[in-house]
JSON list of C-alpha atoms in Angstrom, two decimals:
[
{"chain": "A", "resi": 1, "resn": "UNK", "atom": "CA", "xyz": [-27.12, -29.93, -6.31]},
{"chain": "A", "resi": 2, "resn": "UNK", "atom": "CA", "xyz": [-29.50, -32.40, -5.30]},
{"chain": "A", "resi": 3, "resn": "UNK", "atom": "CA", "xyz": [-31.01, -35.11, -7.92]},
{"chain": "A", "resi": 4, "resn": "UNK", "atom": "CA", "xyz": [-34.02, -34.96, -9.85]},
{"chain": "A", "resi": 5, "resn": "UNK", "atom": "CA", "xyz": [-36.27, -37.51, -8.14]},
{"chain": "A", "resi": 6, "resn": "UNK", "atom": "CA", "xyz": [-36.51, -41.16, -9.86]},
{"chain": "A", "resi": 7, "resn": "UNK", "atom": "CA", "xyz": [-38.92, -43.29, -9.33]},
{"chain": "A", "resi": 8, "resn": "UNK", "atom": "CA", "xyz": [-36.81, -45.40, -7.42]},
{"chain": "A", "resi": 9, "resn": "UNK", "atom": "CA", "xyz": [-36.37, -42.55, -5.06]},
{"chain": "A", "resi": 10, "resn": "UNK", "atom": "CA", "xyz": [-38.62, -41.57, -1.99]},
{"chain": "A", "resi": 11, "resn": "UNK", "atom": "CA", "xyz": [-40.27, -38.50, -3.15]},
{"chain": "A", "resi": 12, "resn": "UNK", "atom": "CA", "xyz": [-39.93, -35.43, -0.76]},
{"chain": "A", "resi": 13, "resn": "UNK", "atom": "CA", "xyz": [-42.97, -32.95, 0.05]},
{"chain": "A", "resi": 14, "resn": "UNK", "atom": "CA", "xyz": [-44.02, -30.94, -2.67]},
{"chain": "A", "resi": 15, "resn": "UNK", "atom": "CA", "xyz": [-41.70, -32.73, -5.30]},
{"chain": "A", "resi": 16, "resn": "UNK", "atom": "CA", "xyz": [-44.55, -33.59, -7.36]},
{"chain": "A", "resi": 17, "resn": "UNK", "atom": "CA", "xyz": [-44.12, -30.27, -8.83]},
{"chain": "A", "resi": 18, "resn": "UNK", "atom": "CA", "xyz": [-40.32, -30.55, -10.37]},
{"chain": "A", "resi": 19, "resn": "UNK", "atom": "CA", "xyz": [-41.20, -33.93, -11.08]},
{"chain": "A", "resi": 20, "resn": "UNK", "atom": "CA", "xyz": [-44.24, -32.61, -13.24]},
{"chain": "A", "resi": 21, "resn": "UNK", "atom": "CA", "xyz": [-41.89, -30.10, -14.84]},
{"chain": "A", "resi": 22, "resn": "UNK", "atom": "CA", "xyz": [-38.95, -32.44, -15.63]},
{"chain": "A", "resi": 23, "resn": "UNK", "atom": "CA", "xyz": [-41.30, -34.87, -17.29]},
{"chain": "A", "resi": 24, "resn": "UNK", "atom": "CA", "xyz": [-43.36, -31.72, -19.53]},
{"chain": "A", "resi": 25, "resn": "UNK", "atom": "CA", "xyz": [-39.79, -30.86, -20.79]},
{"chain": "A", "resi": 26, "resn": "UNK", "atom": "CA", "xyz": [-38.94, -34.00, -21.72]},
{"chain": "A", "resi": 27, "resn": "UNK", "atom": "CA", "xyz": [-42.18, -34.66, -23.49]},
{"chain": "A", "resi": 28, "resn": "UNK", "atom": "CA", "xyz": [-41.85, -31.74, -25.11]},
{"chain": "A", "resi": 29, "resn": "UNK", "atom": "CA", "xyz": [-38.43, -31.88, -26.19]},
{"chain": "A", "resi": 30, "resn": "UNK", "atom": "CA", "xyz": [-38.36, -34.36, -29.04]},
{"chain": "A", "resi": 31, "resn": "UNK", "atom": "CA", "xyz": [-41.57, -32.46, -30.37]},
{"chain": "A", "resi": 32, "resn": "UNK", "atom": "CA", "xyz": [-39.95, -28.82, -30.63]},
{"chain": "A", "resi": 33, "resn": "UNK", "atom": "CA", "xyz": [-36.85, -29.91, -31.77]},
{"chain": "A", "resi": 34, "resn": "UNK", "atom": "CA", "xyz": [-38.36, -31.47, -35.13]},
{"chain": "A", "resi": 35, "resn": "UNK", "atom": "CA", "xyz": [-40.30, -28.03, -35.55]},
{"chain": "A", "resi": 36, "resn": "UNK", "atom": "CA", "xyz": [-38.04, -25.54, -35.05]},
{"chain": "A", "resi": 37, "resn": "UNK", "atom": "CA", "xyz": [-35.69, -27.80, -37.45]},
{"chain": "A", "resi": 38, "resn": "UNK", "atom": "CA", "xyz": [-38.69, -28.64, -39.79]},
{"chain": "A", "resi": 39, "resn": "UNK", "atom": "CA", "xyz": [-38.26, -31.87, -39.41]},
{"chain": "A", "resi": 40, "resn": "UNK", "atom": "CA", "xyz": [-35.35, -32.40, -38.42]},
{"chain": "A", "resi": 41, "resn": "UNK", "atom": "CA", "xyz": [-34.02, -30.85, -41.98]},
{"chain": "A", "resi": 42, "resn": "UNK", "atom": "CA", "xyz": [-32.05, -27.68, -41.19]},
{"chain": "A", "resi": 43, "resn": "UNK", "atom": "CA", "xyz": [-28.48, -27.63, -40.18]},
{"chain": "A", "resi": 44, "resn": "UNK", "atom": "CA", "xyz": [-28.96, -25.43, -37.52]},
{"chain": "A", "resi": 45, "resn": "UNK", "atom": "CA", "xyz": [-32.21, -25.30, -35.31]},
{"chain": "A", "resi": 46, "resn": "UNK", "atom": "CA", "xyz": [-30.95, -21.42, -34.57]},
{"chain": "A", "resi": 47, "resn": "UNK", "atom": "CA", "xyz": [-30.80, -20.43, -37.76]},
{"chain": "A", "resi": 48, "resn": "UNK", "atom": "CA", "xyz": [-34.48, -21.66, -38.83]},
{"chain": "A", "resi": 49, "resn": "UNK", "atom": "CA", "xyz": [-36.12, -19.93, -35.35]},
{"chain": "A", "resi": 50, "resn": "UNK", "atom": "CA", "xyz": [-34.16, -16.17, -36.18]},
{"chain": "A", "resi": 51, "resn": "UNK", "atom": "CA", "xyz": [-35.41, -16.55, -39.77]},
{"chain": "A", "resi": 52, "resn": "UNK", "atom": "CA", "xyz": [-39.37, -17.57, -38.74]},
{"chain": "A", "resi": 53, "resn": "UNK", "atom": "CA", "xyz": [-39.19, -14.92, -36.18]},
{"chain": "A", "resi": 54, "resn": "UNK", "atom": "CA", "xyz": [-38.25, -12.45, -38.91]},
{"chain": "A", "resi": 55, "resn": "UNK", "atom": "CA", "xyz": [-41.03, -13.60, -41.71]},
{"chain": "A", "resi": 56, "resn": "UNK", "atom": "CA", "xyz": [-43.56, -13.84, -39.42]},
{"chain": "A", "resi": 57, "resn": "UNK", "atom": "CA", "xyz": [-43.31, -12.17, -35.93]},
{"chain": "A", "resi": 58, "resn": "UNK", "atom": "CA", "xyz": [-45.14, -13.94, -32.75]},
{"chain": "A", "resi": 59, "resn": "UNK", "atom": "CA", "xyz": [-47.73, -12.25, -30.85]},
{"chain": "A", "resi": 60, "resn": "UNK", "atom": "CA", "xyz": [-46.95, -13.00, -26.79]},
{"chain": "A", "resi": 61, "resn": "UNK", "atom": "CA", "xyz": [-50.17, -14.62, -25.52]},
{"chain": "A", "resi": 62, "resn": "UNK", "atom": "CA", "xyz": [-51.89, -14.44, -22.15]},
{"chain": "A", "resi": 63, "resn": "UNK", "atom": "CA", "xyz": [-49.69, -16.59, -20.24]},
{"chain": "A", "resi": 64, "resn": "UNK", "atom": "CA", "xyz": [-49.52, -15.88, -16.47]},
{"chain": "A", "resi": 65, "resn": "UNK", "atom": "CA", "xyz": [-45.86, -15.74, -14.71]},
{"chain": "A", "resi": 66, "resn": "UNK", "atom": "CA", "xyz": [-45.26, -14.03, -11.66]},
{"chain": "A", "resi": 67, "resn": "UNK", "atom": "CA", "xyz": [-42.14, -12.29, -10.72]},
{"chain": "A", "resi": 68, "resn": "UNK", "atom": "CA", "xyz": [-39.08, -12.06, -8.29]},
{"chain": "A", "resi": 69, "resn": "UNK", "atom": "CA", "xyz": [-41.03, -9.58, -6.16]},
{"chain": "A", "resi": 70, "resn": "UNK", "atom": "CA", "xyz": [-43.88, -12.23, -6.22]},
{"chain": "A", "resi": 71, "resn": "UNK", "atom": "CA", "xyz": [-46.26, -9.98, -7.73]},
{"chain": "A", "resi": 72, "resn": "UNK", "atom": "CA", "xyz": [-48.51, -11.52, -11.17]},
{"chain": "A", "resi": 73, "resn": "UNK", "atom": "CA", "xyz": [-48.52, -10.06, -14.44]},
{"chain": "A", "resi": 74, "resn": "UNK", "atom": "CA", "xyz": [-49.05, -11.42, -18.05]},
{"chain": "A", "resi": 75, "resn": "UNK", "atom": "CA", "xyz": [-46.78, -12.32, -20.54]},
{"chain": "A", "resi": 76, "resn": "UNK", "atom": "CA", "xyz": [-49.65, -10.15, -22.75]},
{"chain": "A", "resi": 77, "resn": "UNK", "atom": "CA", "xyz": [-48.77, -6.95, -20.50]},
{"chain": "A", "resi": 78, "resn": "UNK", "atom": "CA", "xyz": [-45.40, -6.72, -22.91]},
{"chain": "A", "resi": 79, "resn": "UNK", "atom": "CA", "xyz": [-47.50, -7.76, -26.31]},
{"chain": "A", "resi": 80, "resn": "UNK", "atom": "CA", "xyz": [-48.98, -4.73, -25.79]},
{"chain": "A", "resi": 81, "resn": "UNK", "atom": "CA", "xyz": [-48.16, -1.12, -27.94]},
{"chain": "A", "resi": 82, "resn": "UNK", "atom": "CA", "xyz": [-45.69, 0.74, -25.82]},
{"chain": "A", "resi": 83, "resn": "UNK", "atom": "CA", "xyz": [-42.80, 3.25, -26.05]},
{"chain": "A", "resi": 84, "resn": "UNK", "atom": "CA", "xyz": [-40.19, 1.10, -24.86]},
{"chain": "A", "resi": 85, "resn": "UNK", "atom": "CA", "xyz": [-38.77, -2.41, -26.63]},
{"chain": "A", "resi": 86, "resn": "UNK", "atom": "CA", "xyz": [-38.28, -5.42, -24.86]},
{"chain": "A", "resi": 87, "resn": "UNK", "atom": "CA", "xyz": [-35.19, -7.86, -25.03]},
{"chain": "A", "resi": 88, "resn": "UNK", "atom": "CA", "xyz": [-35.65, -11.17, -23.57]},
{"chain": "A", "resi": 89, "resn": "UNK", "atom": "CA", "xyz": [-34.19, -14.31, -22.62]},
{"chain": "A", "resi": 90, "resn": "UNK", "atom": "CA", "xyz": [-35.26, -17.47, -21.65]},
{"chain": "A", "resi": 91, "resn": "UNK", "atom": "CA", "xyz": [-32.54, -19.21, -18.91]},
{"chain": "A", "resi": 92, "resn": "UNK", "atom": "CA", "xyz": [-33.05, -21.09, -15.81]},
{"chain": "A", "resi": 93, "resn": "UNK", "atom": "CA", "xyz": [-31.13, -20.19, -13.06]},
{"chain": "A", "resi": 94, "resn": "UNK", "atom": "CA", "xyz": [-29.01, -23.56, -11.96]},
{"chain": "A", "resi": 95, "resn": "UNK", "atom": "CA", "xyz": [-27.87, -23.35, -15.36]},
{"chain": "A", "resi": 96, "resn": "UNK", "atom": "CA", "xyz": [-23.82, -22.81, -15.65]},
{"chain": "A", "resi": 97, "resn": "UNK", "atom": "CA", "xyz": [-23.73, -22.86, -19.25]},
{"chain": "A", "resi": 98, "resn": "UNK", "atom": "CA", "xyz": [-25.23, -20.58, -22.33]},
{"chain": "A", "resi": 99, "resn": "UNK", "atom": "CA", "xyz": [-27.77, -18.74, -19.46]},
{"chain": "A", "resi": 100, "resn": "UNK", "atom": "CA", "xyz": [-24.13, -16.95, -18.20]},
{"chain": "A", "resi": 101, "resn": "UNK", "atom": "CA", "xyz": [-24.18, -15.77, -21.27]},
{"chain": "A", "resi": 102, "resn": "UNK", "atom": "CA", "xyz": [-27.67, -14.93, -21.50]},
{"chain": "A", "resi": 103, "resn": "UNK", "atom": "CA", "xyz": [-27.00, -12.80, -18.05]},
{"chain": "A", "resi": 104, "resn": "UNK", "atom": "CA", "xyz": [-24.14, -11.22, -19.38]},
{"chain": "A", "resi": 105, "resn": "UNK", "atom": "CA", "xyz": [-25.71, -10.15, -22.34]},
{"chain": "A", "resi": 106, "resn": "UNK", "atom": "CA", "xyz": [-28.43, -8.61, -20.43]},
{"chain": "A", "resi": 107, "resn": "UNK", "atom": "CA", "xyz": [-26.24, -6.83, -17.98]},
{"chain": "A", "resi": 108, "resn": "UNK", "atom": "CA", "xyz": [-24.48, -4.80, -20.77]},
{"chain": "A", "resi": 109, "resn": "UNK", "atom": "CA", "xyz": [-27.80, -4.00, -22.10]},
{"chain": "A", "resi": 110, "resn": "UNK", "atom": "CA", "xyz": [-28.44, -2.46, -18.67]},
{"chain": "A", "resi": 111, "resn": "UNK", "atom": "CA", "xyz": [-25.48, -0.47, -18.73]},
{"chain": "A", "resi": 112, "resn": "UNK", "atom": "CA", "xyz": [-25.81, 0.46, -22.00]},
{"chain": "A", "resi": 113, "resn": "UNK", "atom": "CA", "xyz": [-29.26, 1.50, -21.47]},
{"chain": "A", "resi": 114, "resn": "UNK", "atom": "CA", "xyz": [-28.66, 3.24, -18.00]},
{"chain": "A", "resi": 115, "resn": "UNK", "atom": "CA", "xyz": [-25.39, 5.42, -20.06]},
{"chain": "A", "resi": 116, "resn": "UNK", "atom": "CA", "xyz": [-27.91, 6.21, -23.06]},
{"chain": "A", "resi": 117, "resn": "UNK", "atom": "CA", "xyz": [-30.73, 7.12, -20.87]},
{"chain": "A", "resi": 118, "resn": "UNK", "atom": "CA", "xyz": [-32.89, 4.95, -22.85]},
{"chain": "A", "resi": 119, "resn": "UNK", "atom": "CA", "xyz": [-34.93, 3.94, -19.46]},
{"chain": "A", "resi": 120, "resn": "UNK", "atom": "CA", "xyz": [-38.39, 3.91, -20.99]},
{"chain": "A", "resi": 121, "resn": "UNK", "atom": "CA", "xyz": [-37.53, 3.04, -23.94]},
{"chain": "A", "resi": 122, "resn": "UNK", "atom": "CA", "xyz": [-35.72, -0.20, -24.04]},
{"chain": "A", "resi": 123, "resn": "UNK", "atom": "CA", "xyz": [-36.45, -2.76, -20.95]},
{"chain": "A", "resi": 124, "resn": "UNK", "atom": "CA", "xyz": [-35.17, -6.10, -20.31]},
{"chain": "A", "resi": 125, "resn": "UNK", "atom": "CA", "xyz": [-37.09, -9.47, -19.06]},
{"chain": "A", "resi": 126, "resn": "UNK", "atom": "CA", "xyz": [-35.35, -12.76, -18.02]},
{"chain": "A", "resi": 127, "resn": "UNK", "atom": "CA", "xyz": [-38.17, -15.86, -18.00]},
{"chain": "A", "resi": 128, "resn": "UNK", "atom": "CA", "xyz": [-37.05, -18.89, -16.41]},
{"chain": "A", "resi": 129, "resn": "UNK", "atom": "CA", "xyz": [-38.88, -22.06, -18.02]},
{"chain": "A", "resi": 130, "resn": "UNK", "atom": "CA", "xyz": [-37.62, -24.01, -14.38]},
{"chain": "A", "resi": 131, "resn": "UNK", "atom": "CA", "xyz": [-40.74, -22.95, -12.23]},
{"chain": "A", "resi": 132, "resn": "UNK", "atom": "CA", "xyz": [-40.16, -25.80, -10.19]},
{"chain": "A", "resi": 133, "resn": "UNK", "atom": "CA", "xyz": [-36.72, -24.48, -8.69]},
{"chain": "A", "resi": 134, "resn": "UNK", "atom": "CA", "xyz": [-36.80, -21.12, -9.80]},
{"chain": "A", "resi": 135, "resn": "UNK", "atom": "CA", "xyz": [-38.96, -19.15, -7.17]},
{"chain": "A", "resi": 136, "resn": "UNK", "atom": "CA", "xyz": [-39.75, -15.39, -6.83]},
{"chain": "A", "resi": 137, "resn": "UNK", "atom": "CA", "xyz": [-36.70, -15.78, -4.07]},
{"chain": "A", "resi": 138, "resn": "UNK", "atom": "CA", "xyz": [-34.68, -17.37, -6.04]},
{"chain": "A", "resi": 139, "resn": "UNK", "atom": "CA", "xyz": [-35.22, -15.13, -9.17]},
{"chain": "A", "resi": 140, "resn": "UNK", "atom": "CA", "xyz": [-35.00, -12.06, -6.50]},
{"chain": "A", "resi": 141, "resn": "UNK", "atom": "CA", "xyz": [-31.38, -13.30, -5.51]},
{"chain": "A", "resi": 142, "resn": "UNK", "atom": "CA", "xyz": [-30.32, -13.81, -9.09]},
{"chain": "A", "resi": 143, "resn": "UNK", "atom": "CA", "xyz": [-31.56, -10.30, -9.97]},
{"chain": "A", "resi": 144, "resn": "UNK", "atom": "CA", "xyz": [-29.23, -9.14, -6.71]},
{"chain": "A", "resi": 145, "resn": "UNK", "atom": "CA", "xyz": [-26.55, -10.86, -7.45]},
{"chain": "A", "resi": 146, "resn": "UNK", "atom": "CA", "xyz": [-26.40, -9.40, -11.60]},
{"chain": "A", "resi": 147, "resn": "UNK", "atom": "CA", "xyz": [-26.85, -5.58, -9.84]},
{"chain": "A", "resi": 148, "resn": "UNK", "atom": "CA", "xyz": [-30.35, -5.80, -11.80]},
{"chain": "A", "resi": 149, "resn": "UNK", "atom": "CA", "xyz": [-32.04, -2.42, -11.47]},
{"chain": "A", "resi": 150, "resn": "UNK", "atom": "CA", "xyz": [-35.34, -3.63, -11.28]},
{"chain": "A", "resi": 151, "resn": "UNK", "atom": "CA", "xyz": [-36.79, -0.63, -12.55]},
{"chain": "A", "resi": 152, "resn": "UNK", "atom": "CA", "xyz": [-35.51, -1.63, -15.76]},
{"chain": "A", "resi": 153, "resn": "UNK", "atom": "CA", "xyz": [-34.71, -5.26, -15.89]},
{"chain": "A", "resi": 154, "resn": "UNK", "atom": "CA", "xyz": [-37.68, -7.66, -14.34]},
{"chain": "A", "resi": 155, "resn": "UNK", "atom": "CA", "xyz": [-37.47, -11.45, -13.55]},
{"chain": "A", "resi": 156, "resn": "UNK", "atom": "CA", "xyz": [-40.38, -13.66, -13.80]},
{"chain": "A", "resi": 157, "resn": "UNK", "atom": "CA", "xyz": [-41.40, -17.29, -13.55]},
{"chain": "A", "resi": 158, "resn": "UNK", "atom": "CA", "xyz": [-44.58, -19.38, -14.96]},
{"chain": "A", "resi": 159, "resn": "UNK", "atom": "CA", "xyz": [-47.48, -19.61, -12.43]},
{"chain": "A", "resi": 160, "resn": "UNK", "atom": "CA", "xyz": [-48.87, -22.79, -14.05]},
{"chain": "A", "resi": 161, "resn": "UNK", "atom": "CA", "xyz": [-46.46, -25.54, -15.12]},
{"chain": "A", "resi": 162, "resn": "UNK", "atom": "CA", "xyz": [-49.04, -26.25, -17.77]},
{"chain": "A", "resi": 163, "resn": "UNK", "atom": "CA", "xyz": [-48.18, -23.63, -19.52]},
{"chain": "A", "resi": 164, "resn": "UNK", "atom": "CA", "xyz": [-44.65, -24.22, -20.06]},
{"chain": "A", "resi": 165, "resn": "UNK", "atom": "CA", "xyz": [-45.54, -25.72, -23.73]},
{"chain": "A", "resi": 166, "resn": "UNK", "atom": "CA", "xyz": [-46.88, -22.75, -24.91]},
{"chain": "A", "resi": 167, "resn": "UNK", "atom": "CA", "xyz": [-43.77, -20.86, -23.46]},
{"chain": "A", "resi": 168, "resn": "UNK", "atom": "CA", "xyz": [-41.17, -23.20, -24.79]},
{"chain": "A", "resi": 169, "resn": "UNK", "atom": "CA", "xyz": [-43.05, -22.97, -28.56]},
{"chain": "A", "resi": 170, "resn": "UNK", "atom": "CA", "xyz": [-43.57, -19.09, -28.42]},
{"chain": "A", "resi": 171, "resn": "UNK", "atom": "CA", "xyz": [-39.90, -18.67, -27.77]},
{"chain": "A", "resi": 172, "resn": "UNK", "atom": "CA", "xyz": [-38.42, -21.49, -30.20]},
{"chain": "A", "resi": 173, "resn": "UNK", "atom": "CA", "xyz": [-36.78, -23.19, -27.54]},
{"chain": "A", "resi": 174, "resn": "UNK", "atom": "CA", "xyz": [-35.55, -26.96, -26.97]},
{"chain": "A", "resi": 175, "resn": "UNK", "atom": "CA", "xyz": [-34.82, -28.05, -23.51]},
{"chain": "A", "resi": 176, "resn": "UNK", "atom": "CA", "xyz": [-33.58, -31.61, -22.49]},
{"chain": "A", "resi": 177, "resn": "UNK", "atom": "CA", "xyz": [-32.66, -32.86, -19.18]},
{"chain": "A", "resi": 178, "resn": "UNK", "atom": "CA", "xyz": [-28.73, -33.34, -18.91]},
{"chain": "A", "resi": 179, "resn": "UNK", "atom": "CA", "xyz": [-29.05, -36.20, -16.23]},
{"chain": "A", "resi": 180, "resn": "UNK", "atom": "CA", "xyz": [-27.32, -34.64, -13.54]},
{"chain": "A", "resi": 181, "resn": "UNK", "atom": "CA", "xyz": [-30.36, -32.28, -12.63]},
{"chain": "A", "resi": 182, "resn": "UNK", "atom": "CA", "xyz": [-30.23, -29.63, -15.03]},
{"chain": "A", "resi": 183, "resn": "UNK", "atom": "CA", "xyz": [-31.39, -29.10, -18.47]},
{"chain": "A", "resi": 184, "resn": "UNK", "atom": "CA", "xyz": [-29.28, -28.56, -21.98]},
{"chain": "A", "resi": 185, "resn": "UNK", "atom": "CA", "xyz": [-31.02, -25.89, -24.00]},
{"chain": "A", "resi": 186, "resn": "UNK", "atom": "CA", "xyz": [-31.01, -23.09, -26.84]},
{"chain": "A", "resi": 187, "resn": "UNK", "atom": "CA", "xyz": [-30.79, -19.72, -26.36]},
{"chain": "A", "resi": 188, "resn": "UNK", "atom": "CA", "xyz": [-31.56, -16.63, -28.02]},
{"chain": "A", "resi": 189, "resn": "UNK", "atom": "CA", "xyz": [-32.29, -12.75, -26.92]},
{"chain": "A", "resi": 190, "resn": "UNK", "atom": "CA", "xyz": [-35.51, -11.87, -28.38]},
{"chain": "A", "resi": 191, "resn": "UNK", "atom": "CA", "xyz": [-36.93, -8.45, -29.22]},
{"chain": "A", "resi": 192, "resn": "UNK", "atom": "CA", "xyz": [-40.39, -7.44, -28.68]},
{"chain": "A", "resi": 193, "resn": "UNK", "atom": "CA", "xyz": [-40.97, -4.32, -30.51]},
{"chain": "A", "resi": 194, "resn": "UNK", "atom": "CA", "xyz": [-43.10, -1.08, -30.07]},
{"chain": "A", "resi": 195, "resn": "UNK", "atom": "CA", "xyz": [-45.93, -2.87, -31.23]},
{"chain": "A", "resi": 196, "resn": "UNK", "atom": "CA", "xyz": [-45.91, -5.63, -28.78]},
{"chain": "A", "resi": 197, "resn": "UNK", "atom": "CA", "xyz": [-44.77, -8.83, -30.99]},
{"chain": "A", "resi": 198, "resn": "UNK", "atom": "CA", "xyz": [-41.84, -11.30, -30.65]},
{"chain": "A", "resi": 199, "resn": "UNK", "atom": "CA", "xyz": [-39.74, -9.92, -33.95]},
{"chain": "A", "resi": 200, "resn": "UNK", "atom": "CA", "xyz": [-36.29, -10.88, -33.87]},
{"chain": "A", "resi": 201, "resn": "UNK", "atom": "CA", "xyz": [-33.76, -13.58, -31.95]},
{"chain": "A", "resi": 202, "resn": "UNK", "atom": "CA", "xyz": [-30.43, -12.65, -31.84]},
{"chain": "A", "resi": 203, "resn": "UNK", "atom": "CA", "xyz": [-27.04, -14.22, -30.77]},
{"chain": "A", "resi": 204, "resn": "UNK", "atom": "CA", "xyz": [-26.26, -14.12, -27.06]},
{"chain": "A", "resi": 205, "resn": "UNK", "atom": "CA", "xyz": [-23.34, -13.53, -27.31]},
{"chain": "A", "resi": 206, "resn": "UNK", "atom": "CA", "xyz": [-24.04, -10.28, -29.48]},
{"chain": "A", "resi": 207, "resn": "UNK", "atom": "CA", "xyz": [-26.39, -7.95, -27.50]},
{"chain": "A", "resi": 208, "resn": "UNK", "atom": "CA", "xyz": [-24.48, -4.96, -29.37]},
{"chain": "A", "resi": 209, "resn": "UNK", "atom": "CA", "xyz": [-25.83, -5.84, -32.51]},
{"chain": "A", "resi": 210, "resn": "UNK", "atom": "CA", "xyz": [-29.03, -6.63, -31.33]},
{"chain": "A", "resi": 211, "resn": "UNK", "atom": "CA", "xyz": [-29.31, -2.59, -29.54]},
{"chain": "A", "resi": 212, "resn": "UNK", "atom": "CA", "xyz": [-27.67, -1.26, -33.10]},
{"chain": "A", "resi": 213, "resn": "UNK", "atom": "CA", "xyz": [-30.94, -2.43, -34.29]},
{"chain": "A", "resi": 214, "resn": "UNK", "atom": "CA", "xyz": [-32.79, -0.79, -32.20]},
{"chain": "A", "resi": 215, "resn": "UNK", "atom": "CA", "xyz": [-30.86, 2.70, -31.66]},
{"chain": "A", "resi": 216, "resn": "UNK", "atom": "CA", "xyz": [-31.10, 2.89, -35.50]},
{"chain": "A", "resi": 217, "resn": "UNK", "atom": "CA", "xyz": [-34.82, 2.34, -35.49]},
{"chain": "A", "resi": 218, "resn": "UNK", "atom": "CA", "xyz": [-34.94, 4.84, -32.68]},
{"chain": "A", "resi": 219, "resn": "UNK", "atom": "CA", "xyz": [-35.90, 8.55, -33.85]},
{"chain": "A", "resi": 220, "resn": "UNK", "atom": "CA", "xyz": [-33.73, 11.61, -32.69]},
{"chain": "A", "resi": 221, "resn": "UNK", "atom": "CA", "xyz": [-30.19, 11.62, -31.51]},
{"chain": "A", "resi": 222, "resn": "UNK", "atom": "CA", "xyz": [-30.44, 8.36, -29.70]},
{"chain": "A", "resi": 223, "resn": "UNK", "atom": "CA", "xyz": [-30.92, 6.79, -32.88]},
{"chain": "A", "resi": 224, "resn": "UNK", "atom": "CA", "xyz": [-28.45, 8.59, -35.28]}
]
């Protein structure tokens, strides 16, 4: 994959953008990492963001993404009340690390879904904090290429690289560049519950506890 642009590197069209991204991230990675480990005190930055989340749950503000059909919405169009839940993740899609994970989490929580015909009631959202690189196109060929049934499982992408702060905080997440054009980061998959708020950050690697949750929350058979 191509370099992130130095300064000792002729710019090409329209790189002003990544550039602008990389250096937000960077700014704002020493920052986040001493909250979410108040002060650099806790043992495991993870473990302080799932038990913050719990105390106090996050209500999703108005930030504006737009998605892999290239249509807008809000970030505030899932903090609303609703029948369904939400699981998110955050991921970018060059990543080749925890975001596989991250995918594959979300792809048995489709199929799980789809075989408990729980479509209405439980919906995934993947937001890429990358907008540089990650474009309605590019989020449209990820969703291909993980069989995403978009009817279920949307992809979306910050409109405004400004607001990529108040992403990154909302979320509880740390991103650093690597150096080789990519970023090092935490991960989590969120739940947004019924009443629109950020409640709960799970393992990755355990979406089945993270729907056990839910089902048993969930009245009727479905949740028995």
């Amino acid at each position: 994959m191509p370099p992130v642009p130095s300064a000792t590197t002729p710019q090409r069209p329209g790189s002003g953008r990544s550039v602008l991204a990389a250096l937000c991230i960077a700014a704002l990675a020493l920052a986040g990492f001493a909250a979410v480990t108040h002060g650099f005190a806790a043992v495991t930055s993870d473990g302080v963001r799932r038990a913050d989340i719990a105390r106090t749950p996050r209500a999703l503000p108005a930030l504006t993404l737009v998605d892999a059909r290239g249509q807008p919405l809000s970030l505030a169009d899932y903090g609303r009340a609703s029948d369904a839940v939400t699981f998110v993740t955050l991921v970018y899609v060059r990543c080749q690390s925890v975001c596989l994970t991250s995918a594959a989490g979300q792809s048995w929580l489709q199929a799980e879904v789809q075989a408990r015909q729980l479509q209405g009631r439980v919906r995934l959202l993947t937001l890429s904090f990358d907008p540089a690189n990650d474009t309605p196109e590019v989020l449209a060929q990820h969703a291909r290429r993980l069989g995403a049934d978009p009817a279920l499982w949307r992809f979306a992408g910050l409109r405004e690289v400004g607001d990529l702060p108040a992403l990154l905080d909302l979320f509880g997440t740390v991103v650093l560049p690597d150096g080789l054009g990519g970023y090092a980061h935490n991960a989590a998959l969120f739940l947004v519950d019924h009443s629109g708020r950020l409640v709960r950050a799970y393992d990755v690697d355990r979406p089945d506890i993270a729907l056990a949750d839910v089902l048993r929350a969930l009245p009727g058979p479905s949740g028995a």
